[in-house]
């Protein structure tokens, strides 16, 4: 039983989900087809957007003096139907960002 809890703690830490505050911030519209950098709470966030201004990739962590973020990289799955209604909107951690 102890092994299960230890393994669960490691796996849960590895697959960190975005907090609700950050997802609310990333759901907003940004300038289309650009890279935007901003600070939210204690994190530096770099967002890459698509043609409609939706955030599709996010780098969250601490930025160095050159503006490169060291932390985690997230990718967004955003699927729409023929009418433009959102079917799926999901953020997934892809690994370390350097």
XYZ file of N, CA and C in Angstrom:
294
model
N 0.819 -1.189 0.000
C 0.000 0.000 0.000
C 0.867 1.258 0.000
N 1.944 1.225 0.747
C 2.823 2.381 0.821
C 3.441 2.673 -0.539
N 3.798 1.629 -1.291
C 4.365 1.829 -2.629
C 3.382 2.524 -3.554
N 2.117 2.172 -3.447
C 1.105 2.787 -4.300
C 1.038 4.293 -4.073
N 1.007 4.717 -2.811
C 0.918 6.139 -2.520
C 2.172 6.881 -2.970
N 3.332 6.268 -2.815
C 4.569 6.891 -3.259
C 4.572 7.041 -4.775
N 4.174 5.999 -5.497
C 4.123 6.043 -6.951
C 3.090 7.053 -7.425
N 1.946 7.094 -6.755
C 0.900 8.044 -7.126
C 1.384 9.482 -6.955
N 2.140 9.741 -5.894
C 2.634 11.088 -5.649
C 3.616 11.510 -6.745
N 4.473 10.603 -7.179
C 5.428 10.924 -8.245
C 4.701 11.168 -9.557
N 3.778 10.302 -9.916
C 3.055 10.441 -11.183
C 2.195 11.694 -11.197
N 1.568 12.022 -10.092
C 0.734 13.213 -10.032
C 1.573 14.468 -10.206
N 2.776 14.462 -9.639
C 3.652 15.614 -9.769
C 4.159 15.747 -11.209
N 4.388 14.629 -11.872
C 4.903 14.653 -13.234
C 3.864 15.185 -14.216
N 2.604 14.883 -14.006
C 1.548 15.307 -14.929
C 0.753 16.453 -14.329
N 1.446 17.548 -14.060
C 0.786 18.692 -13.459
C -0.185 19.324 -14.436
N -1.372 19.613 -13.958
C -2.367 20.290 -14.773
C -2.276 21.791 -14.507
N -2.778 22.563 -15.431
C -2.808 24.005 -15.247
C -3.885 24.370 -14.243
N -3.637 25.393 -13.462
C -4.636 25.836 -12.500
C -5.776 26.548 -13.229
N -6.896 26.684 -12.540
C -8.067 27.328 -13.138
C -7.804 28.793 -13.459
N -7.007 29.470 -12.623
C -6.702 30.883 -12.862
C -5.920 31.070 -14.161
N -4.947 30.211 -14.385
C -4.138 30.325 -15.596
C -4.962 29.959 -16.831
N -5.813 28.933 -16.742
C -6.632 28.565 -17.906
C -7.618 29.675 -18.258
N -8.156 30.366 -17.259
C -9.037 31.506 -17.539
C -8.276 32.599 -18.285
N -7.051 32.832 -17.848
C -6.220 33.861 -18.491
C -5.885 33.470 -19.932
N -5.619 32.176 -20.170
C -5.242 31.713 -21.500
C -6.428 31.545 -22.443
N -7.661 31.518 -21.925
C -8.840 31.411 -22.781
C -9.155 32.712 -23.507
N -8.616 33.807 -23.026
C -8.857 35.091 -23.670
C -8.201 35.165 -25.041
N -8.590 36.155 -25.812
C -8.033 36.358 -27.148
C -6.759 37.191 -27.056
N -5.798 36.822 -27.878
C -4.528 37.539 -27.989
C -4.378 38.020 -29.426
N -3.305 38.721 -29.695
C -3.033 39.158 -31.064
C -2.754 37.922 -31.928
N -3.371 37.820 -33.095
C -3.230 36.617 -33.935
C -1.803 36.382 -34.430
N -1.412 35.105 -34.464
C -0.135 34.636 -35.030
C 1.078 35.348 -34.438
N 1.106 35.486 -33.134
C 2.237 36.134 -32.481
C 2.670 35.349 -31.244
N 3.745 35.812 -30.668
C 4.223 35.299 -29.389
C 4.129 36.441 -28.388
N 3.422 36.203 -27.287
C 3.191 37.227 -26.277
C 3.774 36.766 -24.951
N 4.460 37.662 -24.256
C 5.032 37.332 -22.953
C 4.402 38.229 -21.897
N 3.993 37.628 -20.778
C 3.455 38.393 -19.662
C 3.753 37.667 -18.356
N 3.521 38.358 -17.259
C 3.760 37.793 -15.935
C 2.415 37.610 -15.254
N 2.190 36.425 -14.693
C 0.963 36.124 -13.966
C 1.342 35.531 -12.624
N 0.966 36.242 -11.575
C 1.364 35.878 -10.214
C 2.883 35.780 -10.143
N 3.452 34.632 -9.821
C 4.908 34.532 -9.724
C 5.523 33.838 -10.927
N 4.754 33.628 -12.003
C 5.245 32.925 -13.191
C 5.375 33.856 -14.384
N 6.401 33.603 -15.191
C 6.514 34.248 -16.485
C 5.882 33.303 -17.502
N 5.037 33.845 -18.375
C 4.312 33.025 -19.339
C 4.553 33.569 -20.737
N 4.918 32.672 -21.656
C 5.043 33.010 -23.066
C 3.982 32.210 -23.798
N 3.150 32.903 -24.598
C 2.033 32.279 -25.290
C 2.218 32.449 -26.786
N 2.056 31.361 -27.528
C 2.036 31.409 -28.992
C 0.594 31.237 -29.431
N 0.162 32.039 -30.409
C -1.238 32.041 -30.822
C -1.402 31.577 -32.263
N -2.641 31.199 -32.609
C -2.965 30.799 -33.976
C -3.528 32.003 -34.746
N -4.110 31.746 -35.906
C -4.628 32.823 -36.773
C -5.824 33.547 -36.179
N -6.582 32.881 -35.301
C -7.751 33.504 -34.688
C -7.426 34.203 -33.365
N -6.201 34.092 -32.873
C -5.810 34.728 -31.622
C -5.973 33.835 -30.411
N -6.224 32.541 -30.622
C -6.326 31.591 -29.514
C -4.933 31.129 -29.104
N -4.718 30.996 -27.811
C -3.443 30.477 -27.312
C -3.370 28.993 -27.648
N -2.295 28.561 -28.320
C -2.155 27.149 -28.676
C -0.956 26.501 -27.993
N 0.004 27.308 -27.538
C 1.186 26.784 -26.869
C 1.570 27.762 -25.768
N 1.941 27.230 -24.601
C 2.311 28.095 -23.487
C 3.559 27.544 -22.803
N 4.455 28.439 -22.459
C 5.663 28.121 -21.707
C 5.539 28.849 -20.374
N 5.530 28.094 -19.271
C 5.279 28.672 -17.952
C 6.443 28.337 -17.029
N 6.998 29.350 -16.396
C 8.116 29.145 -15.486
C 8.769 30.466 -15.147
N 10.087 30.465 -15.068
C 10.869 31.659 -14.775
C 11.684 32.041 -16.003
N 11.628 33.299 -16.388
C 12.376 33.782 -17.547
C 13.746 34.292 -17.104
N 14.764 34.018 -17.937
C 16.095 34.549 -17.637
C 16.229 35.942 -18.243
N 17.423 36.505 -18.220
C 17.611 37.871 -18.713
C 17.419 38.002 -20.220
N 17.504 36.904 -20.967
C 17.265 36.919 -22.413
C 15.797 36.708 -22.763
N 14.968 36.417 -21.774
C 13.543 36.202 -22.009
C 13.166 34.755 -22.273
N 14.115 33.838 -22.120
C 13.845 32.419 -22.334
C 13.270 31.832 -21.052
N 12.135 31.152 -21.178
C 11.446 30.604 -20.014
C 11.952 29.201 -19.728
N 12.323 28.976 -18.479
C 12.703 27.638 -18.006
C 11.600 27.176 -17.083
N 10.934 26.107 -17.479
C 9.808 25.606 -16.692
C 9.124 24.484 -17.447
N 7.829 24.619 -17.665
C 7.045 23.591 -18.339
C 6.451 24.110 -19.639
N 6.258 23.181 -20.573
C 5.680 23.495 -21.878
C 4.323 22.823 -21.968
N 3.309 23.580 -22.378
C 1.949 23.075 -22.506
C 1.453 23.302 -23.922
N 0.628 22.379 -24.403
C 0.034 22.493 -25.721
C -1.483 22.365 -25.589
N -2.196 23.066 -26.434
C -3.654 23.096 -26.353
C -4.272 22.341 -27.516
N -5.247 21.510 -27.202
C -6.059 20.852 -28.218
C -7.367 21.622 -28.287
N -7.628 22.229 -29.422
C -8.818 23.046 -29.608
C -9.504 22.575 -30.882
N -10.617 21.864 -30.732
C -11.344 21.340 -31.885
C -12.705 21.989 -31.970
N -13.102 22.321 -33.206
C -14.393 22.963 -33.447
C -15.164 22.163 -34.489
N -16.484 22.281 -34.436
C -17.305 21.620 -35.453
C -17.457 22.544 -36.657
N -18.298 22.153 -37.609
C -18.467 22.933 -38.845
C -19.076 24.310 -38.594
N -19.852 24.451 -37.517
C -20.482 25.733 -37.198
C -19.570 26.655 -36.398
N -18.416 26.162 -35.979
C -17.483 26.967 -35.200
C -17.648 26.812 -33.701
N -18.515 25.896 -33.260
C -18.681 25.635 -31.826
C -17.529 24.779 -31.326
N -17.036 25.088 -30.152
C -15.905 24.352 -29.587
C -16.380 23.001 -29.069
N -15.753 21.947 -29.577
C -16.064 20.590 -29.149
C -15.111 20.169 -28.033
N -13.832 20.465 -28.211
C -12.822 20.036 -27.254
C -11.839 21.177 -27.006
N -11.579 21.435 -25.731
C -10.620 22.458 -25.328
C -9.848 21.890 -24.148
N -8.607 21.504 -24.395
C -7.837 20.778 -23.390
C -6.372 21.193 -23.444
N -5.773 21.460 -22.262
C -4.350 21.763 -22.140
C -3.628 20.525 -21.656
N -2.481 20.231 -22.271
C -1.707 19.046 -21.917
C -0.250 19.435 -21.729
N 0.358 18.923 -20.650
C 1.772 19.183 -20.396
C 2.607 18.329 -21.333
N 3.532 18.952 -22.041
C 4.373 18.250 -23.007
C 5.784 18.002 -22.511
N 6.189 18.622 -21.426
C 7.524 18.395 -20.900
C 8.185 19.667 -20.432
N 9.479 19.588 -20.278
C 10.267 20.726 -19.798
C 10.481 21.737 -20.921
N 10.526 22.981 -20.527
C 10.853 24.072 -21.446
C 12.186 24.656 -21.010
N 13.066 24.864 -21.974
C 14.365 25.422 -21.620
C 14.729 26.577 -22.506
